[in-house]
Coordinates of C-alpha atoms and ligand atoms in Angstrom, one line a residue:
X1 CA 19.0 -22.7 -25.4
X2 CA 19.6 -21.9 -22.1
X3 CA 20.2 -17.7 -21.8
X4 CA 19.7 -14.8 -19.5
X5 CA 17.6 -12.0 -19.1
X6 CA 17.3 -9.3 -16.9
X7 CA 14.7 -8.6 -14.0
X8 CA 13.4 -5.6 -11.8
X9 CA 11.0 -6.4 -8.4
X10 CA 9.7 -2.6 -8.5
X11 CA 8.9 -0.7 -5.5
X12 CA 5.4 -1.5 -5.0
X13 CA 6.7 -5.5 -4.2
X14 CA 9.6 -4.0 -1.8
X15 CA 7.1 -1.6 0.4
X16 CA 4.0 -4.7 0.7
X17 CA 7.2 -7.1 1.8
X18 CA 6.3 -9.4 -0.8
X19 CA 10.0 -9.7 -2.9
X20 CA 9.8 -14.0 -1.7
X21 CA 7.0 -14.4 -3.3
X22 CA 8.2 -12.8 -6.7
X23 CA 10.7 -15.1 -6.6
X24 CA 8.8 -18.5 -5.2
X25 CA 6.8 -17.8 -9.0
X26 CA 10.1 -16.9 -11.1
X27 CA 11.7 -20.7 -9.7
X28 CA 8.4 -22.0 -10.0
X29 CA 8.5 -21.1 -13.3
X30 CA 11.7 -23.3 -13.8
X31 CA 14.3 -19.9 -14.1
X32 CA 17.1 -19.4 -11.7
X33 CA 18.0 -16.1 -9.9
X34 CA 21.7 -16.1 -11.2
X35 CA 22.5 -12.7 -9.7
X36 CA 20.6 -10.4 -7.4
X37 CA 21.0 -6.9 -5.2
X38 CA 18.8 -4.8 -3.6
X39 CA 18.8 -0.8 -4.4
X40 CA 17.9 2.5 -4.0
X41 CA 18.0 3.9 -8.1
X42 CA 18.9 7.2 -8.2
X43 CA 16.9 9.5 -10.5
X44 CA 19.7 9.6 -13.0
X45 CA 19.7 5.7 -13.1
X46 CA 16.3 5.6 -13.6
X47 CA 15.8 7.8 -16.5
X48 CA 18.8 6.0 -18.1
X49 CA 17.3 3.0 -17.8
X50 CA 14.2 3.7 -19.1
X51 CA 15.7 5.9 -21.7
X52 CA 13.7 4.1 -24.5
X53 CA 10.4 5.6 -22.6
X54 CA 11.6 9.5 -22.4
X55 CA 9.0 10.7 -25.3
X56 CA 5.9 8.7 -23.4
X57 CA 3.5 10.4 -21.5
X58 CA 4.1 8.5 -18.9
X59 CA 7.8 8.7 -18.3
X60 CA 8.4 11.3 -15.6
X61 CA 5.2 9.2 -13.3
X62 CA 7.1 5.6 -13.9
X63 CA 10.8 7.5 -13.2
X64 CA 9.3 8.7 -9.9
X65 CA 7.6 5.6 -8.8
X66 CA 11.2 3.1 -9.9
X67 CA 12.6 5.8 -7.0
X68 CA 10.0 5.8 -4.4
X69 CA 11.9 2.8 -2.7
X70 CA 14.1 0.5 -2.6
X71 CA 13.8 -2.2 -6.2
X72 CA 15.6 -6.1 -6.4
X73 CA 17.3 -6.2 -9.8
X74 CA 18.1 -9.4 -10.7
X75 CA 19.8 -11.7 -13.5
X76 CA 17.4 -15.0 -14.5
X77 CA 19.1 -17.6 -16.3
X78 CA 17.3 -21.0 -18.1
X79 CA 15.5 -22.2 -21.1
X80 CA 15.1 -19.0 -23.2
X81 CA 14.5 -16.8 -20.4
X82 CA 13.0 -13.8 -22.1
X83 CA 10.1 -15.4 -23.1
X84 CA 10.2 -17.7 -20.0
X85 CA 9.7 -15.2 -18.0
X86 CA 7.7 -12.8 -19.9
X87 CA 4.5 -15.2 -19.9
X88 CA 5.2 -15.8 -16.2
X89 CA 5.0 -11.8 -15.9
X90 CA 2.3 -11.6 -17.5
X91 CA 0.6 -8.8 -19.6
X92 CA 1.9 -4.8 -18.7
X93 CA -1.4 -4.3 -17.0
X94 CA -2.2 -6.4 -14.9
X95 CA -6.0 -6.0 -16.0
X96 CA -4.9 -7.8 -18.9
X97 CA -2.7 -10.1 -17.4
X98 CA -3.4 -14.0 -17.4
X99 CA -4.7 -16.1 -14.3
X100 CA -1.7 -17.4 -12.1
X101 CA 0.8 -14.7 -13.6
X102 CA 3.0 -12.5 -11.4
X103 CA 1.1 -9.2 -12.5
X104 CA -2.4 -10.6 -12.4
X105 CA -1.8 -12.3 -8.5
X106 CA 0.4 -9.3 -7.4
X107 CA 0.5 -6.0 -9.2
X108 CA -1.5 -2.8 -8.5
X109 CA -1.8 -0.9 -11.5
X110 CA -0.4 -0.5 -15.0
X111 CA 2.6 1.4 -13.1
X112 CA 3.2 -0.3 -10.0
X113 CA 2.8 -3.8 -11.9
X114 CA 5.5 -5.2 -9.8
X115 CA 8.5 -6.3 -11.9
X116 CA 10.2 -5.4 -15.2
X117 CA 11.4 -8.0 -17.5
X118 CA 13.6 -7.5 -21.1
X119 CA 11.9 -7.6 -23.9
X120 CA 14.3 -9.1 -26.2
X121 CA 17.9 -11.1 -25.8
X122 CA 19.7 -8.1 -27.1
X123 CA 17.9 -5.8 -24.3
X124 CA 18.4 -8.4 -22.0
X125 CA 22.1 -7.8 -22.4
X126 CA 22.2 -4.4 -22.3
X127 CA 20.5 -4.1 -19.0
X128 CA 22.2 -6.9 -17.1
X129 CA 25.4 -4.6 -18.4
X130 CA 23.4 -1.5 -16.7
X131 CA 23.8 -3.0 -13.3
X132 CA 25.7 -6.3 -13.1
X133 CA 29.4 -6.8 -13.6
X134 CA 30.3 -10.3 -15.1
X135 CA 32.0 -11.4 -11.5
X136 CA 28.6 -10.7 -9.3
X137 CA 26.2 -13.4 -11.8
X138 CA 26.9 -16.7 -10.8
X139 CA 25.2 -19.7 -12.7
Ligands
CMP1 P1 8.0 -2.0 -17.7 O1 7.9 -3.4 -18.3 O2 8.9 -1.8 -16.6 O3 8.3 -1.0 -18.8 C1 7.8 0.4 -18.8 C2 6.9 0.6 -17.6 O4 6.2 1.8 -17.7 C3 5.9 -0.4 -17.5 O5 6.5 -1.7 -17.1 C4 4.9 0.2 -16.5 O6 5.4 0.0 -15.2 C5 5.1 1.7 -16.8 N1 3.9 2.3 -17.4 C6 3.1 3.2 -16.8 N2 2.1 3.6 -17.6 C7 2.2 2.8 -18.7 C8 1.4 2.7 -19.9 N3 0.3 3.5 -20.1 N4 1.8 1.8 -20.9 C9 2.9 1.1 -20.7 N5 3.7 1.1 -19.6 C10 3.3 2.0 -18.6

């Protein structure tokens, strides 16, 4: 079925200048960029959206990275999307992360691994709903 899911270009992508080719690989990858804005997340925001995280050792690092510049957040829509674009991700760290994958070409490090995707539909929902109103995602 075609559905959405939801889609962060994290800072490291904004500061090297390299948000096109994010996006050259997510339409290569046969998805569409349905909605997208560029933004400054405020601490508050961040922790919010990574709520899920707050426990992991790692939480106030990835909070303060997701605010040291500007991100792309973004709505993809096509063939079930959160697995489409998952694989095209590739794995959290890049390390790990398969040959001709967004992470393994572009990301730095386990942190600054260059875009967030939704791991699930029913995420993917609720964080479209975190920064997207139903009148700014065009299909
Ligand atoms: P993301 O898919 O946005 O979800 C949580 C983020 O935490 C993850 O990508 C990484 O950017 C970041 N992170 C930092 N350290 C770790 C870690 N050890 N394990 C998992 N995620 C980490």
């Amino acid at each position: 079925a075609i559905t959405r899911t939801f889609s962060i270009i994290k800072p490291d992508a904004t500061r090297r200048n390299i948000t096109g080719k994010v996006n050259a690989m997510i339409e290569a990858a046969g998805l569409r960029i349905v909605a997208q804005k560029r933004l400054q997340l405020t601490q508050a925001q961040a922790e919010g959206f990574y709520a899920v995280h707050r426990e992991r050792g790692f939480f106030g690092e990835l909070v303060q990275f997701m605010i040291s510049g500007p991100v792309v957040v973004q709505v993809l829509e096509g063939e079930d999307a959160v697995p489409a674009y998952r694989k095209v991700m590739g794995a959290t760290n890049p390390a790990n992360a398969d040959a001709g994958t967004i992470r393994k070409e572009l990301a730095e490090s386990i942190e600054a691994n260059t875009v967030h995707g939704s791991d699930s539909d029913e995420n993917a929902a609720i964080e479209i709903a975190y920064f997207f109103s139903q009148c700014e995602i065009v299909g």
